[in-house]
Coordinates of C-alpha atoms and ligand atoms in Angstrom, one line a residue:
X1 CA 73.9 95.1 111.4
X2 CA 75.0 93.4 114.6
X3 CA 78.9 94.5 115.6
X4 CA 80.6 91.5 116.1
X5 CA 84.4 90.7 116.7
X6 CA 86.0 87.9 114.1
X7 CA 89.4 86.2 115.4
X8 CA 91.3 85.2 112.1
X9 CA 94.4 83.5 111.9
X10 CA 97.0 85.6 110.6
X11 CA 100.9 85.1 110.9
X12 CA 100.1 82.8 113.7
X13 CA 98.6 85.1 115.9
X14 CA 95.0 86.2 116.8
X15 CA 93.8 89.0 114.7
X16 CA 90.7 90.9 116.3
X17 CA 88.7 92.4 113.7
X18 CA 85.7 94.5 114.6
X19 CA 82.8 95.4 112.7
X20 CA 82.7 92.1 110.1
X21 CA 79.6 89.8 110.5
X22 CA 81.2 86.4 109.6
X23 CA 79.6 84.6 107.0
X24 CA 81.1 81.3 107.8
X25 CA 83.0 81.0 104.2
X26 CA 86.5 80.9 103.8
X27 CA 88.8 82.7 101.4
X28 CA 92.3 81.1 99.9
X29 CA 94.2 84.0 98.0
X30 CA 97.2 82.8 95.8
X31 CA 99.3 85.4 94.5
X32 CA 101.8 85.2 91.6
X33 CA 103.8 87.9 89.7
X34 CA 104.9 91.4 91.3
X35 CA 104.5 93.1 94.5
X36 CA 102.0 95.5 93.0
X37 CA 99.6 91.6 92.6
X38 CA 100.3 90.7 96.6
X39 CA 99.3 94.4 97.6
X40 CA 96.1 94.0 95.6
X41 CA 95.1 90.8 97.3
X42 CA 95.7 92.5 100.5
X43 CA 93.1 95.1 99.4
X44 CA 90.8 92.3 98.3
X45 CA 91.0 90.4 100.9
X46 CA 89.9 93.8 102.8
X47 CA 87.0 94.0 100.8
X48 CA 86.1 90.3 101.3
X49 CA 86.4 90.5 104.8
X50 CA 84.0 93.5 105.0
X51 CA 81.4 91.0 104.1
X52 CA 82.4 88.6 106.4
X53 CA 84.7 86.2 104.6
X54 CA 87.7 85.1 107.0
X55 CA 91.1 84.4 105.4
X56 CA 92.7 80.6 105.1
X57 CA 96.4 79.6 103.9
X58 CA 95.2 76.2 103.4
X59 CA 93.4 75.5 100.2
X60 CA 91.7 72.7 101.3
X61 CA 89.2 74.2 103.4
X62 CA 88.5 77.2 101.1
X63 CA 85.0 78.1 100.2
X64 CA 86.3 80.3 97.7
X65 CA 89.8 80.1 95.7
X66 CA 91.4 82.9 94.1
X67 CA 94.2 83.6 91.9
X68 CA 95.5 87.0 91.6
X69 CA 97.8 86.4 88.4
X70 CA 100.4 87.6 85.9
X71 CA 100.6 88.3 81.9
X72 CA 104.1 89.8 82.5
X73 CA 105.8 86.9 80.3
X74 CA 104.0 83.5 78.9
X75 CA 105.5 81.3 81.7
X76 CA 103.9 82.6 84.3
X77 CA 100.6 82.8 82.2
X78 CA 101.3 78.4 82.1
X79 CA 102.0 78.1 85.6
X80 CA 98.7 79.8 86.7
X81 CA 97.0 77.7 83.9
X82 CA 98.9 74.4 85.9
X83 CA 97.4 75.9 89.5
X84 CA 93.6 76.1 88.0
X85 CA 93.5 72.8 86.5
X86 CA 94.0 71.5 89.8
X87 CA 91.4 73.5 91.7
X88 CA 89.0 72.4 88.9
X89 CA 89.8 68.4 90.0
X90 CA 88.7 69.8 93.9
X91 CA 85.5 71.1 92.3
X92 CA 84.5 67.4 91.7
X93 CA 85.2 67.0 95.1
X94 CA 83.5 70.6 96.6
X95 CA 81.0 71.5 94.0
X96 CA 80.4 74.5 95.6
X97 CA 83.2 75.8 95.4
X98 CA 84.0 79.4 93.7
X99 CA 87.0 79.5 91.6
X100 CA 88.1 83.2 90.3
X101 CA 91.1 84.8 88.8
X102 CA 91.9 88.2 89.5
X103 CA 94.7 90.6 87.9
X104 CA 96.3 90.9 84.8
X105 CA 95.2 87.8 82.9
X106 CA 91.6 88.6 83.7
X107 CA 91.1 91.0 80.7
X108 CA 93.3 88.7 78.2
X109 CA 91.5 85.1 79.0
X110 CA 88.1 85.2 80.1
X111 CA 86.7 84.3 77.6
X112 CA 89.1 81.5 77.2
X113 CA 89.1 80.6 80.9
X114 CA 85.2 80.3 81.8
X115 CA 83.8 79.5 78.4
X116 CA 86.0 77.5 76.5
X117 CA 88.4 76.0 79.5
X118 CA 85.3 75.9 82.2
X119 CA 88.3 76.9 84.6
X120 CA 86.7 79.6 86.7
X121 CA 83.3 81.0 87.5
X122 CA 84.4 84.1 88.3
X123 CA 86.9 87.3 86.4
X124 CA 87.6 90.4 88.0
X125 CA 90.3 92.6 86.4
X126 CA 92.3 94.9 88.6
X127 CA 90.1 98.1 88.9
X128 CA 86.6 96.0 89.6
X129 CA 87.7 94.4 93.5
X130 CA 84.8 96.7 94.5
X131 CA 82.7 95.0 92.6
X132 CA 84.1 91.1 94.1
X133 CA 81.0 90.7 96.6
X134 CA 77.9 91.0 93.6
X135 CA 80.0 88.9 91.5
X136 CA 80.5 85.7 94.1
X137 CA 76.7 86.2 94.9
X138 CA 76.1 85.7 91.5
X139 CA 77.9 82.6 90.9
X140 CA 76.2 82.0 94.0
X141 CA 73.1 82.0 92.1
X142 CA 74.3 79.8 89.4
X143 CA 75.8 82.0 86.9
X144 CA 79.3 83.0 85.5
X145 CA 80.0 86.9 86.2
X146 CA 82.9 88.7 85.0
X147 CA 84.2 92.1 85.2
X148 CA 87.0 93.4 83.7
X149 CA 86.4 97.3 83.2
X150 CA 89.5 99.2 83.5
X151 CA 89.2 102.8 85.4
X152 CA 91.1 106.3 84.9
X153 CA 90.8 106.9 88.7
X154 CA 90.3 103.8 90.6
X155 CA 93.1 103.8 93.1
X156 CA 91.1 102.2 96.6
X157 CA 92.6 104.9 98.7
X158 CA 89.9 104.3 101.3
X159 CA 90.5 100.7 101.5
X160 CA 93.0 99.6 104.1
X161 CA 94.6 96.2 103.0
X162 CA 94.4 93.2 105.2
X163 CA 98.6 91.9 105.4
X164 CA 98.4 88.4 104.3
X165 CA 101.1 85.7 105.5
X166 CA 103.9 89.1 105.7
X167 CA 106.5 89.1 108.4
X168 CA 104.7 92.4 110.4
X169 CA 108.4 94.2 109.4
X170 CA 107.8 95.0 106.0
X171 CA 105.2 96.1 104.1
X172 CA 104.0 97.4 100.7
X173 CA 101.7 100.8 99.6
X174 CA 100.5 101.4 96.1
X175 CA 101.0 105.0 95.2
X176 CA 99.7 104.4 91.5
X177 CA 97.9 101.9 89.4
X178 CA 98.5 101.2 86.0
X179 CA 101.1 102.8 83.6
X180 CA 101.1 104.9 80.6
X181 CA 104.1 104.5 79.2
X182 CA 103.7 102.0 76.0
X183 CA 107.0 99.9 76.3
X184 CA 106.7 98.1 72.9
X185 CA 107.3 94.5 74.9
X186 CA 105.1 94.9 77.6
X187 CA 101.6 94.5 78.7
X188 CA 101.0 96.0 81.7
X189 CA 99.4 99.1 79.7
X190 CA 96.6 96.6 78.5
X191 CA 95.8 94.7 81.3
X192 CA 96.2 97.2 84.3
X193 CA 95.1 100.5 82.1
X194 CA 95.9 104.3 82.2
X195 CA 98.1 105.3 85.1
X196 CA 96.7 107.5 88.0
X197 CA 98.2 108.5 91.3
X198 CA 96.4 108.1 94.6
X199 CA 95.7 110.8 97.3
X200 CA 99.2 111.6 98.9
X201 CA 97.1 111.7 102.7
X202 CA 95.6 108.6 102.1
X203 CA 99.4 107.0 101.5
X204 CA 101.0 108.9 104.4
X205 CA 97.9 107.8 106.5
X206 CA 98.2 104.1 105.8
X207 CA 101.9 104.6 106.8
X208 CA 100.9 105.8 109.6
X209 CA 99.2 103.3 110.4
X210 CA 101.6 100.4 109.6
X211 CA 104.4 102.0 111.7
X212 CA 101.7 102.0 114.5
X213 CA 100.7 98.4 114.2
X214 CA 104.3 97.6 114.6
X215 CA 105.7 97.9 111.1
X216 CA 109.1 99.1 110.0
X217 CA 109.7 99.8 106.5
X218 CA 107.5 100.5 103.5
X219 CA 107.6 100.3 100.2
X220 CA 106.2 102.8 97.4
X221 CA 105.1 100.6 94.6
X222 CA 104.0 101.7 91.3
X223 CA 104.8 100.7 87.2
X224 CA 106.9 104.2 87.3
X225 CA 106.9 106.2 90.6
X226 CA 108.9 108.8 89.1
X227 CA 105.7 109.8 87.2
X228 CA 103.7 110.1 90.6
X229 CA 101.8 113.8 90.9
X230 CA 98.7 114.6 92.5
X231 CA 96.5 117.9 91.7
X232 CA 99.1 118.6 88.4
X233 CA 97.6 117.4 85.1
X234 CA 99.6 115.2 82.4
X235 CA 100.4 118.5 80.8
X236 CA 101.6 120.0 84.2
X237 CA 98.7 122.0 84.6
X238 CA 97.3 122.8 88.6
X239 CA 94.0 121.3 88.8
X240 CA 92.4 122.6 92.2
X241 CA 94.4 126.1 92.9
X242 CA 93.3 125.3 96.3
X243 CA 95.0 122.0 97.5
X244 CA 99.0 121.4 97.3
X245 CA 99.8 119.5 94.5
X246 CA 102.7 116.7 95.2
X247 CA 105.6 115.0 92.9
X248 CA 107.4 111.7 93.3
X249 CA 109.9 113.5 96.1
X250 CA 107.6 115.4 98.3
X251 CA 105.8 111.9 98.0
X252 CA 108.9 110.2 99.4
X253 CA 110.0 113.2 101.9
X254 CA 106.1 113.1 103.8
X255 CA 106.1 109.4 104.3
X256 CA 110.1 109.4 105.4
X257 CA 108.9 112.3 107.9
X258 CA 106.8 109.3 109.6
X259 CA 108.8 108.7 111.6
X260 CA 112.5 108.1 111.3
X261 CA 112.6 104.5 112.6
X262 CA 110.1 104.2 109.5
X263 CA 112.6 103.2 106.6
X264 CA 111.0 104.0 102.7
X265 CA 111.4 102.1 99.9
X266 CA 110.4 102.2 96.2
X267 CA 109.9 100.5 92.9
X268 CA 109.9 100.8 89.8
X269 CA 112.0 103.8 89.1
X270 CA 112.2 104.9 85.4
X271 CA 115.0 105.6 83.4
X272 CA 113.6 108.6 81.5
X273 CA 111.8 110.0 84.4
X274 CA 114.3 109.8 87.4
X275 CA 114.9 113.2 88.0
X276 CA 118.0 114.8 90.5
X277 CA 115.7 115.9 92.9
X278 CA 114.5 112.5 93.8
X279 CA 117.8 111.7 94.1
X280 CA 118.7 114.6 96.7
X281 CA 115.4 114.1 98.8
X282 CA 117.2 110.5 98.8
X283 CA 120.1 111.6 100.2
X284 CA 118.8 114.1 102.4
X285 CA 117.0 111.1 104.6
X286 CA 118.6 108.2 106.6
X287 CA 115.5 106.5 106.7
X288 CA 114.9 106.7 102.7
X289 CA 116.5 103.2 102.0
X290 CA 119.7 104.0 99.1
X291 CA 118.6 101.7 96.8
X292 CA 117.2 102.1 93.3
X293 CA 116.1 99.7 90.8
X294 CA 116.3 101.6 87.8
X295 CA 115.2 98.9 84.8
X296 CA 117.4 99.3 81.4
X297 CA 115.7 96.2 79.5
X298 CA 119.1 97.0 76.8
X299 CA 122.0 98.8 76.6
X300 CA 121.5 99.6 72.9
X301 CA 120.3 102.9 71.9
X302 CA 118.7 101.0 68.5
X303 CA 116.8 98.6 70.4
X304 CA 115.8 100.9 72.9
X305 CA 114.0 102.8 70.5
X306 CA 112.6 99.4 69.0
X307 CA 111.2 98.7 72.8
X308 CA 109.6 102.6 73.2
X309 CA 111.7 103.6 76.3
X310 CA 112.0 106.7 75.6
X311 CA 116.1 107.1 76.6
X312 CA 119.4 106.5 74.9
X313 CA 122.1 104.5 76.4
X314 CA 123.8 107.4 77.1
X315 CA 120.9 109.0 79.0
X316 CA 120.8 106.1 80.7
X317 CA 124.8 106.5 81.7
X318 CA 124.1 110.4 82.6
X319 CA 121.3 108.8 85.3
X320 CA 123.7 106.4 86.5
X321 CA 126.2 108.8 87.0
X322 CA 124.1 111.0 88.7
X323 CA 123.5 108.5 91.3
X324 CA 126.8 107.9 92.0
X325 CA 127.8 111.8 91.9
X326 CA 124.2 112.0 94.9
X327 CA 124.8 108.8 96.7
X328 CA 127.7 107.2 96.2
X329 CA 127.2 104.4 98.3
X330 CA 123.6 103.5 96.7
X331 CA 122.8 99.9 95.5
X332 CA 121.2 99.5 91.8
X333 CA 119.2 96.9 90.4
X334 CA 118.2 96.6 86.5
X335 CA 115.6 94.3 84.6
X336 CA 117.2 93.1 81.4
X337 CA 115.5 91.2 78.5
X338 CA 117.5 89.4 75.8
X339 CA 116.7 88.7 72.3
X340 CA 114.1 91.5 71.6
X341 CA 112.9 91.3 68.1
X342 CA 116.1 92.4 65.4
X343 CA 119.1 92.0 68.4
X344 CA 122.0 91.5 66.5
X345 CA 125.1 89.8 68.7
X346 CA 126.7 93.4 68.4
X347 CA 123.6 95.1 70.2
X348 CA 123.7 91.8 72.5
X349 CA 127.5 93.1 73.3
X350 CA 126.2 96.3 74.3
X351 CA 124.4 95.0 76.9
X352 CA 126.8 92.9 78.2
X353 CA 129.2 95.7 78.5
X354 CA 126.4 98.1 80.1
X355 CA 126.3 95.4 82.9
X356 CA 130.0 95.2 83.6
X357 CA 129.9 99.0 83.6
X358 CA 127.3 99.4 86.0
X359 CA 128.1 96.3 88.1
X360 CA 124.5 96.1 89.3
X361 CA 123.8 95.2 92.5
X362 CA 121.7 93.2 91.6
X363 CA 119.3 92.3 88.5
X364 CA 116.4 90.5 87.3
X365 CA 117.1 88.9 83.7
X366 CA 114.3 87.6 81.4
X367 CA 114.7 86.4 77.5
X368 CA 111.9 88.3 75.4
X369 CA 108.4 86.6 75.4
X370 CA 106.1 88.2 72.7
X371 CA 103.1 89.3 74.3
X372 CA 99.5 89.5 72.2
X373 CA 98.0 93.2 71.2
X374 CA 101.5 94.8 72.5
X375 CA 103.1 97.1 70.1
X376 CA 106.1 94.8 69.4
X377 CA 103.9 91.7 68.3
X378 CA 102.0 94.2 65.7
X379 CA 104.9 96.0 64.5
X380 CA 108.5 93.5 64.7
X381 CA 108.7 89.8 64.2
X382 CA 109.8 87.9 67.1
X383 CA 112.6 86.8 65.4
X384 CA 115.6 85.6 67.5
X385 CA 115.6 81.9 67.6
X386 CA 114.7 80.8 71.3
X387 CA 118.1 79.2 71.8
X388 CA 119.6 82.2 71.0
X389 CA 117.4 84.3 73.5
X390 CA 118.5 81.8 75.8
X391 CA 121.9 81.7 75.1
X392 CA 122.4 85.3 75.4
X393 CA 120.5 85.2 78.6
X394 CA 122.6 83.1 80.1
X395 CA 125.8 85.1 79.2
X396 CA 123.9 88.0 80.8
X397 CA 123.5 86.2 84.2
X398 CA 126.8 85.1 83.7
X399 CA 128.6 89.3 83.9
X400 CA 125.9 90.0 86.5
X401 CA 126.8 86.7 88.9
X402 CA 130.2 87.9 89.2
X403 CA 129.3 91.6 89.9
X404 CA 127.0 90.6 92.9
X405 CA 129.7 89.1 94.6
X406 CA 131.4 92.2 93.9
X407 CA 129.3 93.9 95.3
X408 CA 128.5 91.9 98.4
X409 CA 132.1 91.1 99.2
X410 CA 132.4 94.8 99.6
X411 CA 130.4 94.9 102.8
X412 CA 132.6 92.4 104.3
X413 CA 134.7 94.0 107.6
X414 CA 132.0 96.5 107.7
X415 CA 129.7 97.6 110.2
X416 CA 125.9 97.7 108.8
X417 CA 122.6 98.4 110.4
X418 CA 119.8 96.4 109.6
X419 CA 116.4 95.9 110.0
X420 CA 115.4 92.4 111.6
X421 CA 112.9 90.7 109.5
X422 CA 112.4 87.2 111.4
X423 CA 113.4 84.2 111.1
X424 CA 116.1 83.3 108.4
X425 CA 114.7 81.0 105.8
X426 CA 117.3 78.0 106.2
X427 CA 117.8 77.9 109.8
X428 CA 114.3 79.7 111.3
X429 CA 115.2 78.2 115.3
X430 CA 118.4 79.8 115.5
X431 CA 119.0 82.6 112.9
X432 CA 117.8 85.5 111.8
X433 CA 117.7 87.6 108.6
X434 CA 117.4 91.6 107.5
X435 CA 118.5 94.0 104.8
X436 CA 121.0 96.6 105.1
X437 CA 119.7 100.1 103.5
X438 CA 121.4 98.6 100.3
X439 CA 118.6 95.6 100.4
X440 CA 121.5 93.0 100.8
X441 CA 120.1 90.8 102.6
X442 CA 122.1 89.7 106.2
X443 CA 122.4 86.4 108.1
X444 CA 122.8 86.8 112.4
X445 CA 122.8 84.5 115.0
X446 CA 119.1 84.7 117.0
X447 CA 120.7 85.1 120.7
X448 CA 117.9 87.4 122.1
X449 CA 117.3 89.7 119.2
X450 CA 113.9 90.5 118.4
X451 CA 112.1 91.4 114.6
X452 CA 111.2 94.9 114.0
X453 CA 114.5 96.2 115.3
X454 CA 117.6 97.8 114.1
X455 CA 121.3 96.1 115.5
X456 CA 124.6 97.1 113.9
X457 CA 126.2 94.0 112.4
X458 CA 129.7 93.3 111.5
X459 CA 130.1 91.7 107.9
X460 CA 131.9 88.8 108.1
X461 CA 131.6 86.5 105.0
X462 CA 129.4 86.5 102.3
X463 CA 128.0 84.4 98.9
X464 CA 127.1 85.7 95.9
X465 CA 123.3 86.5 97.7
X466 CA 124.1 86.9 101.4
X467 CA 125.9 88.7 103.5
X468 CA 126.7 87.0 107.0
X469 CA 127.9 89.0 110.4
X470 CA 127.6 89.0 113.8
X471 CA 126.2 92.1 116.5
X472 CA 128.2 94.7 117.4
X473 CA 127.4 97.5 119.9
Ligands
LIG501 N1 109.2 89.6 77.8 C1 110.2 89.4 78.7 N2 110.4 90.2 79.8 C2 109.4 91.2 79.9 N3 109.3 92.1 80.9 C3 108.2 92.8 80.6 N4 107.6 92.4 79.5 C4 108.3 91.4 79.1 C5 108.3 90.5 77.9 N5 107.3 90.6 77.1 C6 110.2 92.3 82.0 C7 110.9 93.7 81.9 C8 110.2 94.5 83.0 C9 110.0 93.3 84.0 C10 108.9 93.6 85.1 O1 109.6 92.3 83.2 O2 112.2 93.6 82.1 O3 110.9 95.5 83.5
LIG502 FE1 105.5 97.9 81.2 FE2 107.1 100.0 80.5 FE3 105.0 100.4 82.0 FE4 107.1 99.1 83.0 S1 107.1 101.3 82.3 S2 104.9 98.6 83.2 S3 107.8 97.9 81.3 S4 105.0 99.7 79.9

């Protein structure tokens, strides 16, 4: 084959990319759900561009549209089911156009999706990118094609992910796939399969490589990177005496070790895995960002035994505690669900009270959506009425409003250093916005600055989601 340069669009500039023959077809890549989805469309659109595909952000001039999506709760299932009715009314227009959903709805609606629904040609569940190519050729050829086989060692180490529509600051790397931990409520163990932890080179490599192109921080992304280990078995056994075998912290100390202008961040942290030494190898590196999201889901020992978690509340409390004792000036983020099958108000309370002891950071709140084949739709009834959920919900945001201006209002007359990201959202021509090590994210005016670099800031107001301050020296 011919080597031959292809200049795509990406982030406004001119991309060279060598080696790609183009194939004149364009690919549009919509992403929904969490960051583990947009790093896998970065890894298909690698794959896609290997056979010559170049990358569009407008839809209308796609050859080929596709949906990486989310089962997480039943909402977002509806708003992907919203996004495909439309592409099916530019099908009448474009009959050639190839339609396919990737991610974790694959497995639960294909058959739903392209034979009942005619919404897609094409299914591909998370561990079968490899196999995107074949399948587009063969709706090429006028047939459906669909795969959806989940792997125990799929992790596309090799592949080095195209960054879609990022800001060239910040950047994501997938250290494992998949989870094995059963949450009763969840189905992320049926549509993204058995966990398994990819090559520790490979990560530091494509690190490596970010921090080259430019790139200042990454983050570590996996269902529970607490239960990252390479050459150790699940029972703890050494599988090749001859390689070194690597946990969650040597994980974090190799990539921090970068370089120190390289800041590290991670997610999801789990409560029953979080171990001290994680936390010192935190502490021991500037450039490992202090912040933890550490989800509690309740803050009732009952129910958490109800959603498989595999901690008490007061477990949870020890782990807390141990942060603070570590790091005491590290931010924590929670994901809470409300109304879980049996919650009486009293178990409701606890959870209320959890988050006023805490004072979270920050926290993501959701009110419990039963989802097919998970161990809570066979074994509770989703009982609590929806207003209820709701209700209770809504006294959770309530506590947690109140402790992120806490929080925030904290940093006020301080001195921070952040990262520049680019542009600030509301005011793009004349102000900037980073993240502190905390992840509070910080307002400043443009003046000459530039993205990709580090300026102390002085605090000087806040809300309850931004911080605002001006440069210091
Ligand atoms: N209903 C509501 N929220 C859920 N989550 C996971 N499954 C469900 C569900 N069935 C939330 C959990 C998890 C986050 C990613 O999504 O809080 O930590
Ligand atoms: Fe789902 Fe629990 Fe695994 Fe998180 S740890 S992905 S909530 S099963």
């Amino acid at each position: 084959m011919d080597e031959k340069v292809i200049i795509e669009e990406r982030q406004g500039e001119a991309v060279m990319m060598e080696g790609n023959v183009p194939n004149g077809r364009k690919l549009y890549l919509e992403s929904y759900g969490c960051a583990m989805n947009f790093s896998d469309s970065e890894i298909v659109a690698s794959i896609l561009q290997k056979e010559g595909f170049t990358t569009t952000r407008n839809v209308e001039e796609a050859d080929v549209v596709m949906l990486n999506t989310c089962s997480i709760r039943e909402k977002a299932e509806a708003t992907v089911r919203k996004r495909l009715q439309l592409f099916k009314k530019q099908k009448k227009v474009n009959p050639n156009l190839v339609v396919g959903i990737l991610g974790c709805m694959a497995e639960r609606m294909k058959e739903t999706l392209l034979e009942e629904e005619k919404l897609v040609d094409v299914v591909v569940g998370p561990d079968a990118y490899r196999d995107l190519p074949s399948l587009i050729a063969q709706v090429d050829s006028g047939q459906k094609a669909v795969n959806v086989l989940l792997s125990r060692d799929e992790t596309y180490a090799d592949i080095s992910p195209v960054k879609l529509g990022g800001n060239g600051v910040t950047a994501f790397i997938s250290i494992t796939r998949g989870c094995d931990n059963m949450c009763s409520f969840c189905v992320v163990p049926f549509t993204r399969g058995r966990e398994r932890s990819r090559n520790p080179l490979s990560i530091v490599a494509e690190a490596r490589q970010l921090f080259e192109e430019g790139y200042r921080e990454v983050t570590l992304l996996g269902q529970n990177v607490d239960s990252y280990r390479w050459n150790v078995s699940k029972k703890g056994e050494i599988v090749d005496e001859n390689i070194p075998t690597t946990n969650f912290a040597e994980l974090m100390e190799m990539v921090a070790k970068v370089n120190p202008k390289l800041r590290v961040r991670f997610s999801t942290s789990h409560p029953k895995d979080m171990t001290d030494d994680v936390l010192h190898m935190m502490a021991k590196y500037d450039n490992i960002c202090k912040y933890i999201h550490l989800p509690v889901q309740s803050g009732n020992t009952e129910i958490l035994k109800k959603m498989n978690r595999g901690y008490t509340r007061e477990w949870y409390d020890n782990r807390i505690s141990a942060i603070r004792r570590i790091m005491p000036d590290c931010a924590i983020s929670t994901d809470i669900i409300t109304g879980f099958c049996t919650e009486t108000e009293e178990q409701h309370q606890d959870t209320i009270d959890l988050v006023k002891q805490v004072r979270y950071d920050y926290a993501y709140m959701f009110f419990y959506s039963e989802r097919p084949k998970t161990l809570a739709e066979r074994k509770y009834e989703d009982d609590i009425p929806l207003e209820v959920k709701k209700r209770r919900l809504a006294e959770v945001i309530k506590v947690q409003n109140e402790n992120s201006l806490f929080r925030l209002s904290h940093f006020v007359g301080q001195t921070q250093e952040i990262l520049i990201e680019g542009p600030s959202r509301k005011f793009p021509d004349s102000q900037l916005c980073g993240r502190n090590t905390q992840n509070a994210m910080v307002i400043i005016d443009k003046g000459e600055l530039t993205k990709g670099t580090y300026v102390n800031v002085l605090i000087e107001s806040c809300t309850g989601a931004t911080l605002f301050g001006k440069v210091v020296d």
